[in-house]
CSV table of N, CA, C and O in Angstrom, one decimal:
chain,number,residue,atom,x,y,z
A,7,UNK,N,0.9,-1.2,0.0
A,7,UNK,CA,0.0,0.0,0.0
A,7,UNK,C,0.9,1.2,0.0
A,7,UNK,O,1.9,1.1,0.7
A,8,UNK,N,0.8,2.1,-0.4
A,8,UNK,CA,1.1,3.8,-0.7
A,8,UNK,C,0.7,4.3,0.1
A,8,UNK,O,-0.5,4.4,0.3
A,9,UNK,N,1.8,4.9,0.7
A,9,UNK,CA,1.5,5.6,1.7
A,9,UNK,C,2.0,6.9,1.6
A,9,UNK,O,3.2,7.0,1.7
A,10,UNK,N,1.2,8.0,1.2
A,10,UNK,CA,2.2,9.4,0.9
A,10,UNK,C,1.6,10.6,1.8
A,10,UNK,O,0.4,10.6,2.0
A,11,UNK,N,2.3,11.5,2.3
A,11,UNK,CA,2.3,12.7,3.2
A,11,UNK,C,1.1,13.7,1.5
A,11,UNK,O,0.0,14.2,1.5
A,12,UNK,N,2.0,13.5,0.8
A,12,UNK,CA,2.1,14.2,-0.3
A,12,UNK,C,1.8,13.7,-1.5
A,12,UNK,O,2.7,13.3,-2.2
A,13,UNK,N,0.6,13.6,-1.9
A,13,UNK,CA,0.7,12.4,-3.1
A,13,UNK,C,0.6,13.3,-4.4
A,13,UNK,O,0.2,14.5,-4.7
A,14,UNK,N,1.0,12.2,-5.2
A,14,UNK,CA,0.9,13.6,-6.6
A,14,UNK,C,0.2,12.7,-7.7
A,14,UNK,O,0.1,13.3,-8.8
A,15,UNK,N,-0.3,11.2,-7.5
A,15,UNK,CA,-1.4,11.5,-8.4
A,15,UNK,C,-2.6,11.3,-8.2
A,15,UNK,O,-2.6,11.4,-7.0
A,16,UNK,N,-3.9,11.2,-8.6
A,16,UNK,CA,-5.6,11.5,-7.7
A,16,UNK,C,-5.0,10.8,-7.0
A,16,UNK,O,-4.3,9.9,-7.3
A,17,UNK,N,-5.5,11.2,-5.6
A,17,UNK,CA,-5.2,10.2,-4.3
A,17,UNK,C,-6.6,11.1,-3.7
A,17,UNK,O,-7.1,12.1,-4.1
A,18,UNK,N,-7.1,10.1,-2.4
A,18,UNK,CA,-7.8,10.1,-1.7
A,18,UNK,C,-7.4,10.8,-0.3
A,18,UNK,O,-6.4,10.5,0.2
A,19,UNK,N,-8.3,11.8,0.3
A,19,UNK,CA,-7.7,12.1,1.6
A,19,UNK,C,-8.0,10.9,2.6
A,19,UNK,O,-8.9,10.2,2.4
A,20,UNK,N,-7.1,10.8,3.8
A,20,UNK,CA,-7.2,9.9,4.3
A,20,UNK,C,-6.5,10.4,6.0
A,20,UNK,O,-5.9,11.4,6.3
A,21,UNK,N,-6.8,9.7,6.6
A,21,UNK,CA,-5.9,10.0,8.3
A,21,UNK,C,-5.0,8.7,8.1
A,21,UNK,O,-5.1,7.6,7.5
A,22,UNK,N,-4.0,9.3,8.9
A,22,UNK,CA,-3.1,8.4,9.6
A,22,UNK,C,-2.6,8.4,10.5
A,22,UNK,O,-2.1,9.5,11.0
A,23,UNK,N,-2.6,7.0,11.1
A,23,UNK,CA,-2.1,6.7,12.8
A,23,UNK,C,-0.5,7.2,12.7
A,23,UNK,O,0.4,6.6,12.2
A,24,UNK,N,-0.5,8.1,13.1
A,24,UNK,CA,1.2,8.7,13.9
A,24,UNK,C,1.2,8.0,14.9
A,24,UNK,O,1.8,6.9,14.7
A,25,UNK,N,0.7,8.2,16.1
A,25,UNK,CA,0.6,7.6,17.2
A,25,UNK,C,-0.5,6.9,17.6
A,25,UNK,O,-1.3,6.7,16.6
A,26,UNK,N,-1.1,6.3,18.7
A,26,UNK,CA,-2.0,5.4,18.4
A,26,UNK,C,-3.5,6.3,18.5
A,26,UNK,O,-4.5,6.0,18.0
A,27,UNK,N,-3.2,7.7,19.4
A,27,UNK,CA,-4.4,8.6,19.6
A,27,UNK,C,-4.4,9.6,19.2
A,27,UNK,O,-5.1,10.5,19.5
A,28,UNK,N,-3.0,9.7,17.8
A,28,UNK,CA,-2.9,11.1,17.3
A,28,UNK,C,-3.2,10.3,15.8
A,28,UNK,O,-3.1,9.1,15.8
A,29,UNK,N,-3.6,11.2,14.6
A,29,UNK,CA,-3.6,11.4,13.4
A,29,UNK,C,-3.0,12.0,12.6
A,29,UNK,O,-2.7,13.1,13.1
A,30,UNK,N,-2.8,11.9,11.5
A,30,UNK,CA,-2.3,13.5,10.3
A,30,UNK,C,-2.7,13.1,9.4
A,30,UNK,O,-2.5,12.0,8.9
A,31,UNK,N,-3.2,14.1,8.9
A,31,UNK,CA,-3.7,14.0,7.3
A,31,UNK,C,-3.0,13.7,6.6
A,31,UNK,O,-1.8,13.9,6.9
A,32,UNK,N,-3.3,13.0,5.0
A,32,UNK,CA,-2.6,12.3,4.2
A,32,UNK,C,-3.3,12.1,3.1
A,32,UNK,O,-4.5,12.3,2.9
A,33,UNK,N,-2.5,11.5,2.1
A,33,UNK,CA,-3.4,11.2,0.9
A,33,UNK,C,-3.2,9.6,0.4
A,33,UNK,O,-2.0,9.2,0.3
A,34,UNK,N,-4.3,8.6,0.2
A,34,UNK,CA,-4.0,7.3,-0.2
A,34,UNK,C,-3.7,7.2,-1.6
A,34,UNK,O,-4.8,7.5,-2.2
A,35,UNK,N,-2.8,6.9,-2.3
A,35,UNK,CA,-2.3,6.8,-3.4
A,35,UNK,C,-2.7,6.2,-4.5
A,35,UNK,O,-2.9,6.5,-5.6
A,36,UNK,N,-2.9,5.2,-3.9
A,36,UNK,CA,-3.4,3.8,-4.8
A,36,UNK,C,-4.6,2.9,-3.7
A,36,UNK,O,-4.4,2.4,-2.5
A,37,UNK,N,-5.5,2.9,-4.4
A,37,UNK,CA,-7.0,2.8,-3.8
A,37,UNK,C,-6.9,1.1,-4.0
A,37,UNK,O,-7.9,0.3,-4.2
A,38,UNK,N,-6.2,0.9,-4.0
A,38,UNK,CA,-6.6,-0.9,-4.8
A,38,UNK,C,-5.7,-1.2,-3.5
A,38,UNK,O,-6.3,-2.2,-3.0
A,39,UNK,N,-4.7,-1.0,-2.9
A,39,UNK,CA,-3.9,-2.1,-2.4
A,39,UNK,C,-3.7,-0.7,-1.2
A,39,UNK,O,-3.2,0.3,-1.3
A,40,UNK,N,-4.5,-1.4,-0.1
A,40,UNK,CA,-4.1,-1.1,1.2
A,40,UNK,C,-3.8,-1.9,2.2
A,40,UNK,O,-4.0,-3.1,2.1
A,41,UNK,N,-3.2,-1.2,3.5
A,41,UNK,CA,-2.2,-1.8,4.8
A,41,UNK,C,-3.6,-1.8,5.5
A,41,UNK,O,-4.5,-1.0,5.4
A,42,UNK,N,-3.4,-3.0,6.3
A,42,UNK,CA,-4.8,-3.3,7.4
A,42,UNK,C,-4.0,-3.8,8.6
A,42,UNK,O,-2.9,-4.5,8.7
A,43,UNK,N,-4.8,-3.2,9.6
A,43,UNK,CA,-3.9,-3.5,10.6
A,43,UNK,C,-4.6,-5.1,11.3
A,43,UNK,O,-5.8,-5.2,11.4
A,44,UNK,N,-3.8,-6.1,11.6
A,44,UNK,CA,-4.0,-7.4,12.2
A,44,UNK,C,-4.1,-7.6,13.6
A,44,UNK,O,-4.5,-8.6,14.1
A,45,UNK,N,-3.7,-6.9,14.0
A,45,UNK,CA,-3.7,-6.5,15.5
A,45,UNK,C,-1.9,-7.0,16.0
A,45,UNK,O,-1.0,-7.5,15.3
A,46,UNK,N,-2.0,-6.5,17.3
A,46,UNK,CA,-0.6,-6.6,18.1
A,46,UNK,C,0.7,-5.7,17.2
A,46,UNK,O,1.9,-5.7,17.1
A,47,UNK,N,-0.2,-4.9,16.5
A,47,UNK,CA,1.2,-4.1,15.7
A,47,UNK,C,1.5,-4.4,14.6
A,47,UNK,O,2.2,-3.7,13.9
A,48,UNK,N,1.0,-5.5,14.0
A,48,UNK,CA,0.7,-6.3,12.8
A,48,UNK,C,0.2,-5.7,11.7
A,48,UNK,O,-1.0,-5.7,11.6
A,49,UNK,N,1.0,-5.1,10.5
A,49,UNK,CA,0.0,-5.2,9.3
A,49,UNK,C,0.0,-5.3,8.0
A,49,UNK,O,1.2,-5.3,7.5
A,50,UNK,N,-0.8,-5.5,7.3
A,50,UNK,CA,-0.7,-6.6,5.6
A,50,UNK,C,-1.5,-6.2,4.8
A,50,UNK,O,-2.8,-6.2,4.9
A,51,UNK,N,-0.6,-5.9,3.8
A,51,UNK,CA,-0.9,-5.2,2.4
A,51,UNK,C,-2.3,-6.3,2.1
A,51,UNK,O,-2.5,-7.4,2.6
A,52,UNK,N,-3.1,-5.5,1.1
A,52,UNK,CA,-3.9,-6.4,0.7
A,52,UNK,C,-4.6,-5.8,-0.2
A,52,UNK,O,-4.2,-4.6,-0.2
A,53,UNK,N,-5.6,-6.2,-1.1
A,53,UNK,CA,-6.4,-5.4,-2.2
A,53,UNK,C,-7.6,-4.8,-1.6
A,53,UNK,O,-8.4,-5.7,-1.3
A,54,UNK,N,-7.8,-4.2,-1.4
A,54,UNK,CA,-9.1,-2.7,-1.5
A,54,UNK,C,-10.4,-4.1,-0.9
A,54,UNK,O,-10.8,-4.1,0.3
A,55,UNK,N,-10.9,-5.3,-1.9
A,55,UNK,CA,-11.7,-5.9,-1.6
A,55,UNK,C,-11.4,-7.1,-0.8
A,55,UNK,O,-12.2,-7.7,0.0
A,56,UNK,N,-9.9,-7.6,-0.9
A,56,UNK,CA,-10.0,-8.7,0.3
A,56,UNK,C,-9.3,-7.9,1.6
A,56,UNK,O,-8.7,-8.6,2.4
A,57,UNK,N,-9.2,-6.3,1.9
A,57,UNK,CA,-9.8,-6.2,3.1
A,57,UNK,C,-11.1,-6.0,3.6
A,57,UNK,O,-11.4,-6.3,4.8
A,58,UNK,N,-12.1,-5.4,2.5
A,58,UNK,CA,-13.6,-5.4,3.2
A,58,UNK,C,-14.1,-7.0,3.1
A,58,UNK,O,-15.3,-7.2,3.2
A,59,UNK,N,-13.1,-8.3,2.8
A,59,UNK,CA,-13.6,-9.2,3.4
A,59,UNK,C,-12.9,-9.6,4.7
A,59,UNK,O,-13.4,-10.0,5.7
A,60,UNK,N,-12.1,-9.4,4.7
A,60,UNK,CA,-11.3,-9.7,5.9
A,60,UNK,C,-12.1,-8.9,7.2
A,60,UNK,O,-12.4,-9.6,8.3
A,61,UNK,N,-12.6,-7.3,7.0
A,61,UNK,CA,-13.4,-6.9,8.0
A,61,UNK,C,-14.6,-7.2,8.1
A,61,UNK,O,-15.1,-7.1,9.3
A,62,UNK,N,-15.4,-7.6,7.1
A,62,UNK,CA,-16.8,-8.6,7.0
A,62,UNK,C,-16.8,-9.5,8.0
A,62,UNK,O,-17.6,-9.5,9.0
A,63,UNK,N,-15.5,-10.7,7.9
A,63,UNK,CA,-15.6,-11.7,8.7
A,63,UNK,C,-15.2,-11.4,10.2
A,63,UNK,O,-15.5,-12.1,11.3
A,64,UNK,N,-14.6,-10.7,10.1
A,64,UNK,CA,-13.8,-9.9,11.7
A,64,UNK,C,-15.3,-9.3,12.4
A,64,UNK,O,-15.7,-9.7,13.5
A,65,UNK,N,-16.0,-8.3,11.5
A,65,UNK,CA,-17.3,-7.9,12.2
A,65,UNK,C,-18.5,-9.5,12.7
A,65,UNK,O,-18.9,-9.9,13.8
A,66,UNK,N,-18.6,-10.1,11.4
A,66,UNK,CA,-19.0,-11.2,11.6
A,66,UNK,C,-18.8,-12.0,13.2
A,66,UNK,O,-19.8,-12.2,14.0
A,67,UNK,N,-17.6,-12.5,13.4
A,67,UNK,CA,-16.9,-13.2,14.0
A,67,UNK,C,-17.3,-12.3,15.3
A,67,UNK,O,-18.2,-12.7,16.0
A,68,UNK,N,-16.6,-10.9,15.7
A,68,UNK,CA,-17.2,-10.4,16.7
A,68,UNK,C,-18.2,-10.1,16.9
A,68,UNK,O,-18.3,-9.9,18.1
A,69,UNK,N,-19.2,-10.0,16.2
A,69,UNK,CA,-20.5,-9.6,16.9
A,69,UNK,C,-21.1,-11.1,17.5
A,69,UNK,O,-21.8,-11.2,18.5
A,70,UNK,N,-20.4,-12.5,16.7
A,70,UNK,CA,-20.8,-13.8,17.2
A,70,UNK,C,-21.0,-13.9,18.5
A,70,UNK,O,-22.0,-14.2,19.1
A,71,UNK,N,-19.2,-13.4,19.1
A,71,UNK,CA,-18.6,-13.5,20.3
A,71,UNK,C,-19.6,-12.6,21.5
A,71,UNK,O,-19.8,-13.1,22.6
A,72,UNK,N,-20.3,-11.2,21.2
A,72,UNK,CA,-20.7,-10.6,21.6
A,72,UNK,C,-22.2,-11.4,21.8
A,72,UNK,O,-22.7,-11.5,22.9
A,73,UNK,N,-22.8,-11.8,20.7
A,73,UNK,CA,-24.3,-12.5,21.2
A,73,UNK,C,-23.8,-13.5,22.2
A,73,UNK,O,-24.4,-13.6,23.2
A,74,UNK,N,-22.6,-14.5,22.0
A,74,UNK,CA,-22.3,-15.6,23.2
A,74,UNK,C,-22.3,-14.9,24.3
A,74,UNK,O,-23.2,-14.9,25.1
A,75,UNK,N,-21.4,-14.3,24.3
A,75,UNK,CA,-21.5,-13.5,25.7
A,75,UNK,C,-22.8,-12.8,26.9
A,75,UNK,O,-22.9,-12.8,28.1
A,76,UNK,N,-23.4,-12.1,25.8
A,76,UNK,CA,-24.3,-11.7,26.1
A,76,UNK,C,-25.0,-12.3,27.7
A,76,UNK,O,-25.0,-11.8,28.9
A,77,UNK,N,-25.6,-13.6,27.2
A,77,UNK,CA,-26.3,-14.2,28.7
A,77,UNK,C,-25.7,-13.9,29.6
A,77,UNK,O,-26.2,-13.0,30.3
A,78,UNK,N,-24.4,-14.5,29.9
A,78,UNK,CA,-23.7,-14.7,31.1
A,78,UNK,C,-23.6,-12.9,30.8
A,78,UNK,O,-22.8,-12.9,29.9
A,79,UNK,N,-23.7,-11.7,31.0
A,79,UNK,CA,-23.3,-10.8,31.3
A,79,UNK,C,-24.9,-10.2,31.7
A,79,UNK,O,-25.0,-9.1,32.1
A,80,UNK,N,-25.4,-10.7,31.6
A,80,UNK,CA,-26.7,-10.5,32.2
A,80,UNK,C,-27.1,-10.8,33.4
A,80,UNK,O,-27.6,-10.1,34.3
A,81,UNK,N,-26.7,-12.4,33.5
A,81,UNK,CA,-26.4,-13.0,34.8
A,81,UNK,C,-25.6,-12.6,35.7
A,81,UNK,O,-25.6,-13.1,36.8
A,82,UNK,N,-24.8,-11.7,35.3
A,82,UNK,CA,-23.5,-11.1,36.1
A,82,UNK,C,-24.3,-9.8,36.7
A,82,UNK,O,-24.5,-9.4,37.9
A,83,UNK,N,-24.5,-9.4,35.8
A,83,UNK,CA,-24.7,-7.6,36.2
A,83,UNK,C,-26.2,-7.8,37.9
A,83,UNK,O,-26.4,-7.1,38.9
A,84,UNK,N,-27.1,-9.7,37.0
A,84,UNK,CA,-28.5,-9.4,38.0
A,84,UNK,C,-27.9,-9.8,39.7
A,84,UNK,O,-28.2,-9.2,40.8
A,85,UNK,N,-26.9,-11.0,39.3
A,85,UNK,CA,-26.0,-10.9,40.6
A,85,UNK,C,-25.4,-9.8,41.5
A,85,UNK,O,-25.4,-9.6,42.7
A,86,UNK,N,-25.0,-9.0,40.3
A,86,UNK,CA,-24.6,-8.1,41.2
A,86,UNK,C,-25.4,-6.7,41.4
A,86,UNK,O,-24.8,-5.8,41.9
A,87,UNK,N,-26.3,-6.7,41.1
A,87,UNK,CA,-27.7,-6.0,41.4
A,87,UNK,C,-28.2,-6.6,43.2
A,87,UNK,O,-28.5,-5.9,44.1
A,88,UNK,N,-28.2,-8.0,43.2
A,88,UNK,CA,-28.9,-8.6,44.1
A,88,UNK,C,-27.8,-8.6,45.4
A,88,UNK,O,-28.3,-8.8,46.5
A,89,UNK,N,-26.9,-8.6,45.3
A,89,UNK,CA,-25.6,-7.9,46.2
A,89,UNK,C,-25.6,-6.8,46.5
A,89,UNK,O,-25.3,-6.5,47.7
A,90,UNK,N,-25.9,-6.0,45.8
A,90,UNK,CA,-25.8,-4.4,45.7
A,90,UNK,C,-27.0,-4.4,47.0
A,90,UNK,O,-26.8,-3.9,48.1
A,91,UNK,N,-28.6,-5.0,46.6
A,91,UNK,CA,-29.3,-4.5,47.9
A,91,UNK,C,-28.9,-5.4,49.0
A,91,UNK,O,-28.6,-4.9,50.1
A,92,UNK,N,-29.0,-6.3,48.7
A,92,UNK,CA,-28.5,-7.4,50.2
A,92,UNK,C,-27.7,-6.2,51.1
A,92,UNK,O,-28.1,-5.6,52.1
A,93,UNK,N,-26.6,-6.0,50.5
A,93,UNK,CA,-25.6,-4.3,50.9
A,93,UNK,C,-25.8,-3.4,51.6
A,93,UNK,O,-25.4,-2.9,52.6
A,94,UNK,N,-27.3,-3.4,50.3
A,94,UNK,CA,-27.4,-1.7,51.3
A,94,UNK,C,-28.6,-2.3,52.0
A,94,UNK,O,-28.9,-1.5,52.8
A,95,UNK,N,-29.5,-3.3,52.2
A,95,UNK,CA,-30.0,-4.0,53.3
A,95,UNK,C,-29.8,-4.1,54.7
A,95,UNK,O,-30.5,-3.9,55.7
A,96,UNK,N,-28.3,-4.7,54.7
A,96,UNK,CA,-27.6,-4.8,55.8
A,96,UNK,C,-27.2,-3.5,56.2
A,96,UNK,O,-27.6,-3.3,57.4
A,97,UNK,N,-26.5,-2.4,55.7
A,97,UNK,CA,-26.6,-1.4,56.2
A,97,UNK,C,-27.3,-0.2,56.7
A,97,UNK,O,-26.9,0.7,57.3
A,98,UNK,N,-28.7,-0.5,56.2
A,98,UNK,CA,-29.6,0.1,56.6
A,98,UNK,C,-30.1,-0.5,57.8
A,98,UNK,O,-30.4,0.3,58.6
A,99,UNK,N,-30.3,-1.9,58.2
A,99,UNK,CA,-30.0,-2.3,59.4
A,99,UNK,C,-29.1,-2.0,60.6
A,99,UNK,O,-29.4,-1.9,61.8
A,100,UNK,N,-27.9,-1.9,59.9
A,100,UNK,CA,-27.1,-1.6,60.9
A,100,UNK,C,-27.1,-0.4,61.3
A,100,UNK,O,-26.8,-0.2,62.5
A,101,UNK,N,-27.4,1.0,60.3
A,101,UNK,CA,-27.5,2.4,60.7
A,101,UNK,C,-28.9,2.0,61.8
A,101,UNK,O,-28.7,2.2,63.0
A,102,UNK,N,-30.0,1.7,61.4
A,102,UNK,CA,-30.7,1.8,62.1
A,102,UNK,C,-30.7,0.9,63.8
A,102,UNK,O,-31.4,1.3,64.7
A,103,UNK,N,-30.0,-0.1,63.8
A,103,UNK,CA,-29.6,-0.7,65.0
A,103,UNK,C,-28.6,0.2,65.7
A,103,UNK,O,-28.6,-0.2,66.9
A,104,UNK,N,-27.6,1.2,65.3
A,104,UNK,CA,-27.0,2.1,65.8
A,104,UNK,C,-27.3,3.0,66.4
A,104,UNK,O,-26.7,3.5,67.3
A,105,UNK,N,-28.6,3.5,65.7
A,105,UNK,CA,-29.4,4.6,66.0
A,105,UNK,C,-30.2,4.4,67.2
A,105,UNK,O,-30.4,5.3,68.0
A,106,UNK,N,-30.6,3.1,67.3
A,106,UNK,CA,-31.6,2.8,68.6
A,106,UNK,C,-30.4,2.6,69.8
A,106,UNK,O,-30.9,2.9,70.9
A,107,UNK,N,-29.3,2.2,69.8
A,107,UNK,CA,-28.4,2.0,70.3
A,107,UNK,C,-28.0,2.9,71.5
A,107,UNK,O,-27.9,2.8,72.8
A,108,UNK,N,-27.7,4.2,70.4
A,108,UNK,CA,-27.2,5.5,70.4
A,108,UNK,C,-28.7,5.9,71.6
A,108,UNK,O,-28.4,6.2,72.7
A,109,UNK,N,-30.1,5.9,71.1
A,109,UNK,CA,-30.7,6.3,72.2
A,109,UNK,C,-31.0,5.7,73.0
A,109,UNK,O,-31.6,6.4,73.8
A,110,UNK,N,-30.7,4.4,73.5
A,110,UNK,CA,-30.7,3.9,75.0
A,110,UNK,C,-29.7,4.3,75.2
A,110,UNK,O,-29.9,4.5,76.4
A,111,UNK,N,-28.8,4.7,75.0
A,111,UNK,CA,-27.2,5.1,76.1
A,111,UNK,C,-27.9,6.2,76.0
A,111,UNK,O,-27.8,6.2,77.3
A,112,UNK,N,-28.5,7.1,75.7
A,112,UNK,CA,-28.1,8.3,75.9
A,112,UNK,C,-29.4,8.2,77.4
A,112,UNK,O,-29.2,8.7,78.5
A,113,UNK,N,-30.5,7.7,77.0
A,113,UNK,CA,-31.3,7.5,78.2
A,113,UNK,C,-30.9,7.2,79.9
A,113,UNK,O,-31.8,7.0,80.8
């Protein structure tokens, strides 16, 4: 893939990763053969169309992972919903057993 600050023939504007949270403007050179990143720092030339299959199957594949997941994070969050009052159960108990506490001594 072509990668130019400065391109000099039709080229596409485009961003690029300088840093991982900074960008700079640029121009894509050649529209047919771009760099895809693979993850861990990884990346591979490829044509225009076998990256939007490569990201088809990547979206595919993750959204999979995300419906599996799904249940058990439901199950998690109702757990810890039902902790959260037990919680504040108990301590509403205990302010209030403190409180009666507090007015026999003082009696």
């Amino acid at each position: 893939a072509a990668w130019r600050g400065a391109a000099s023939a039709p080229a596409l504007p485009q961003l690029g990763a300088l840093l991982r949270e900074m960008y700079v403007p640029g121009k894509l050179s050649d529209v047919e053969r771009v760099l895809i990143d693979v993850g861990t720092g990884y990346y591979v030339e490829k044509t225009a169309n076998d990256a939007r299959d490569f990201f088809k199957r990547k979206i595919d594949f993750l959204t999979k992972q995300m419906e599996k997941i799904q249940p058990a994070l439901q199950e998690k969050h109702a757990m810890k919903q039902a902790v959260v009052e037990m919680m504040s159960q108990k301590i509403q108990q205990l302010t209030t057993l403190g409180a009666a506490q507090g007015a026999t001594t003082k009696a």
